[in-house]
GROMACS .gro file of C-alpha atoms in nm:
model
  135
    1UNK     CA    1   7.720   0.923   6.451
    2UNK     CA    2   7.528   0.628   6.560
    3UNK     CA    3   7.530   0.252   6.492
    4UNK     CA    4   7.208   0.301   6.327
    5UNK     CA    5   7.349   0.575   6.076
    6UNK     CA    6   7.680   0.384   6.009
    7UNK     CA    7   7.455   0.067   5.929
    8UNK     CA    8   7.233   0.274   5.688
    9UNK     CA    9   7.507   0.423   5.507
   10UNK     CA   10   7.688   0.106   5.483
   11UNK     CA   11   7.323  -0.040   5.335
   12UNK     CA   12   7.310   0.281   5.087
   13UNK     CA   13   7.658   0.227   4.986
   14UNK     CA   14   7.573  -0.168   4.908
   15UNK     CA   15   7.255  -0.072   4.710
   16UNK     CA   16   7.441   0.171   4.512
   17UNK     CA   17   7.714  -0.050   4.431
   18UNK     CA   18   7.416  -0.298   4.339
   19UNK     CA   19   7.256  -0.036   4.097
   20UNK     CA   20   7.590   0.010   3.914
   21UNK     CA   21   7.606  -0.360   3.852
   22UNK     CA   22   7.254  -0.382   3.718
   23UNK     CA   23   7.288  -0.066   3.524
   24UNK     CA   24   7.556  -0.304   3.312
   25UNK     CA   25   7.313  -0.595   3.273
   26UNK     CA   26   7.276  -0.560   2.913
   27UNK     CA   27   7.663  -0.598   2.895
   28UNK     CA   28   7.681  -0.876   3.099
   29UNK     CA   29   7.384  -1.078   2.906
   30UNK     CA   30   7.566  -0.997   2.600
   31UNK     CA   31   7.870  -1.084   2.691
   32UNK     CA   32   7.734  -1.449   2.847
   33UNK     CA   33   7.533  -1.483   2.529
   34UNK     CA   34   7.845  -1.430   2.309
   35UNK     CA   35   8.046  -1.720   2.514
   36UNK     CA   36   7.768  -1.937   2.516
   37UNK     CA   37   7.719  -1.926   2.149
   38UNK     CA   38   8.139  -1.937   2.125
   39UNK     CA   39   8.161  -2.248   2.353
   40UNK     CA   40   7.875  -2.424   2.129
   41UNK     CA   41   8.042  -2.343   1.830
   42UNK     CA   42   8.352  -2.484   1.961
   43UNK     CA   43   8.162  -2.791   2.103
   44UNK     CA   44   8.017  -2.851   1.776
   45UNK     CA   45   8.310  -2.812   1.566
   46UNK     CA   46   8.542  -3.072   1.774
   47UNK     CA   47   8.314  -3.370   1.699
   48UNK     CA   48   8.022  -3.301   2.012
   49UNK     CA   49   7.746  -3.244   1.755
   50UNK     CA   50   7.577  -3.523   1.891
   51UNK     CA   51   7.638  -3.427   2.268
   52UNK     CA   52   7.549  -3.059   2.168
   53UNK     CA   53   7.207  -3.180   2.012
   54UNK     CA   54   7.133  -3.401   2.329
   55UNK     CA   55   7.222  -3.145   2.588
   56UNK     CA   56   7.021  -2.906   2.395
   57UNK     CA   57   6.708  -3.144   2.374
   58UNK     CA   58   6.765  -3.218   2.758
   59UNK     CA   59   6.765  -2.846   2.886
   60UNK     CA   60   6.432  -2.747   2.668
   61UNK     CA   61   6.255  -3.066   2.787
   62UNK     CA   62   6.354  -2.952   3.163
   63UNK     CA   63   6.273  -2.601   3.082
   64UNK     CA   64   5.919  -2.719   2.976
   65UNK     CA   65   5.844  -2.928   3.272
   66UNK     CA   66   5.967  -2.644   3.489
   67UNK     CA   67   5.740  -2.399   3.309
   68UNK     CA   68   5.461  -2.637   3.323
   69UNK     CA   69   5.492  -2.658   3.689
   70UNK     CA   70   5.524  -2.290   3.756
   71UNK     CA   71   5.198  -2.204   3.548
   72UNK     CA   72   5.007  -2.462   3.730
   73UNK     CA   73   5.142  -2.305   4.102
   74UNK     CA   74   5.035  -1.950   3.948
   75UNK     CA   75   4.695  -2.102   3.820
   76UNK     CA   76   4.617  -2.229   4.167
   77UNK     CA   77   4.762  -1.943   4.380
   78UNK     CA   78   4.544  -1.669   4.131
   79UNK     CA   79   4.200  -1.875   4.169
   80UNK     CA   80   4.240  -1.972   4.540
   81UNK     CA   81   4.506  -1.730   4.673
   82UNK     CA   82   4.658  -2.019   4.845
   83UNK     CA   83   4.995  -2.149   4.754
   84UNK     CA   84   4.952  -2.533   4.684
   85UNK     CA   85   5.283  -2.749   4.674
   86UNK     CA   86   5.064  -3.083   4.669
   87UNK     CA   87   5.088  -3.057   4.304
   88UNK     CA   88   5.433  -3.217   4.305
   89UNK     CA   89   5.276  -3.500   4.508
   90UNK     CA   90   5.005  -3.558   4.294
   91UNK     CA   91   5.231  -3.589   3.998
   92UNK     CA   92   5.436  -3.819   4.162
   93UNK     CA   93   5.127  -4.044   4.250
   94UNK     CA   94   5.068  -4.064   3.891
   95UNK     CA   95   5.371  -4.147   3.801
   96UNK     CA   96   5.411  -4.411   4.080
   97UNK     CA   97   5.066  -4.536   3.934
   98UNK     CA   98   5.227  -4.572   3.570
   99UNK     CA   99   5.512  -4.765   3.702
  100UNK     CA  100   5.304  -4.996   3.909
  101UNK     CA  101   5.084  -5.081   3.596
  102UNK     CA  102   5.385  -5.108   3.371
  103UNK     CA  103   5.618  -5.325   3.611
  104UNK     CA  104   5.391  -5.522   3.846
  105UNK     CA  105   5.047  -5.578   3.635
  106UNK     CA  106   5.237  -5.608   3.291
  107UNK     CA  107   5.060  -5.381   3.082
  108UNK     CA  108   5.192  -5.235   2.804
  109UNK     CA  109   5.372  -4.867   2.845
  110UNK     CA  110   5.118  -4.665   2.657
  111UNK     CA  111   4.821  -4.846   2.828
  112UNK     CA  112   5.013  -4.813   3.147
  113UNK     CA  113   5.069  -4.442   3.131
  114UNK     CA  114   4.688  -4.400   3.019
  115UNK     CA  115   4.538  -4.598   3.325
  116UNK     CA  116   4.803  -4.360   3.554
  117UNK     CA  117   4.636  -4.089   3.436
  118UNK     CA  118   4.274  -4.174   3.425
  119UNK     CA  119   4.333  -4.317   3.834
  120UNK     CA  120   4.511  -4.038   3.912
  121UNK     CA  121   4.264  -3.820   3.758
  122UNK     CA  122   3.984  -3.961   3.941
  123UNK     CA  123   4.179  -3.961   4.293
  124UNK     CA  124   4.242  -3.598   4.229
  125UNK     CA  125   3.903  -3.539   4.183
  126UNK     CA  126   3.783  -3.728   4.488
  127UNK     CA  127   4.025  -3.547   4.698
  128UNK     CA  128   3.930  -3.207   4.574
  129UNK     CA  129   3.549  -3.294   4.663
  130UNK     CA  130   3.623  -3.480   5.000
  131UNK     CA  131   3.885  -3.254   5.143
  132UNK     CA  132   3.903  -2.921   4.943
  133UNK     CA  133   3.567  -2.832   4.858
  134UNK     CA  134   3.452  -2.800   5.227
  135UNK     CA  135   3.704  -2.543   5.301
   0.00000   0.00000   0.00000
């Protein structure tokens, strides 16, 4: 038996082990859900209701942000067949503009957010026309 044959045999055993684990994923996921629900009930009963609700809201808001970023990446990829990671920088640019408008210029927060969105949208449109469209 050559080294290649023994490596292929070891890989085959590893894949069959992963297949056995994958076949039990329903039980694994069910056990995880039961443990999570049990821990949540325990935390709520022992006076952690406020903390539990806050963590639940934090998790949902983070999940919404992650899903929005993933959706934006997929839309750009499907439209251009190019993975564009500059979206994070553009979002940070808009957030920085809102911060500057709020702190340095002293605008009210709601007005700083609207102004930051408008300026970053204009900058994005300019970048698209000048840099991306020619390609």
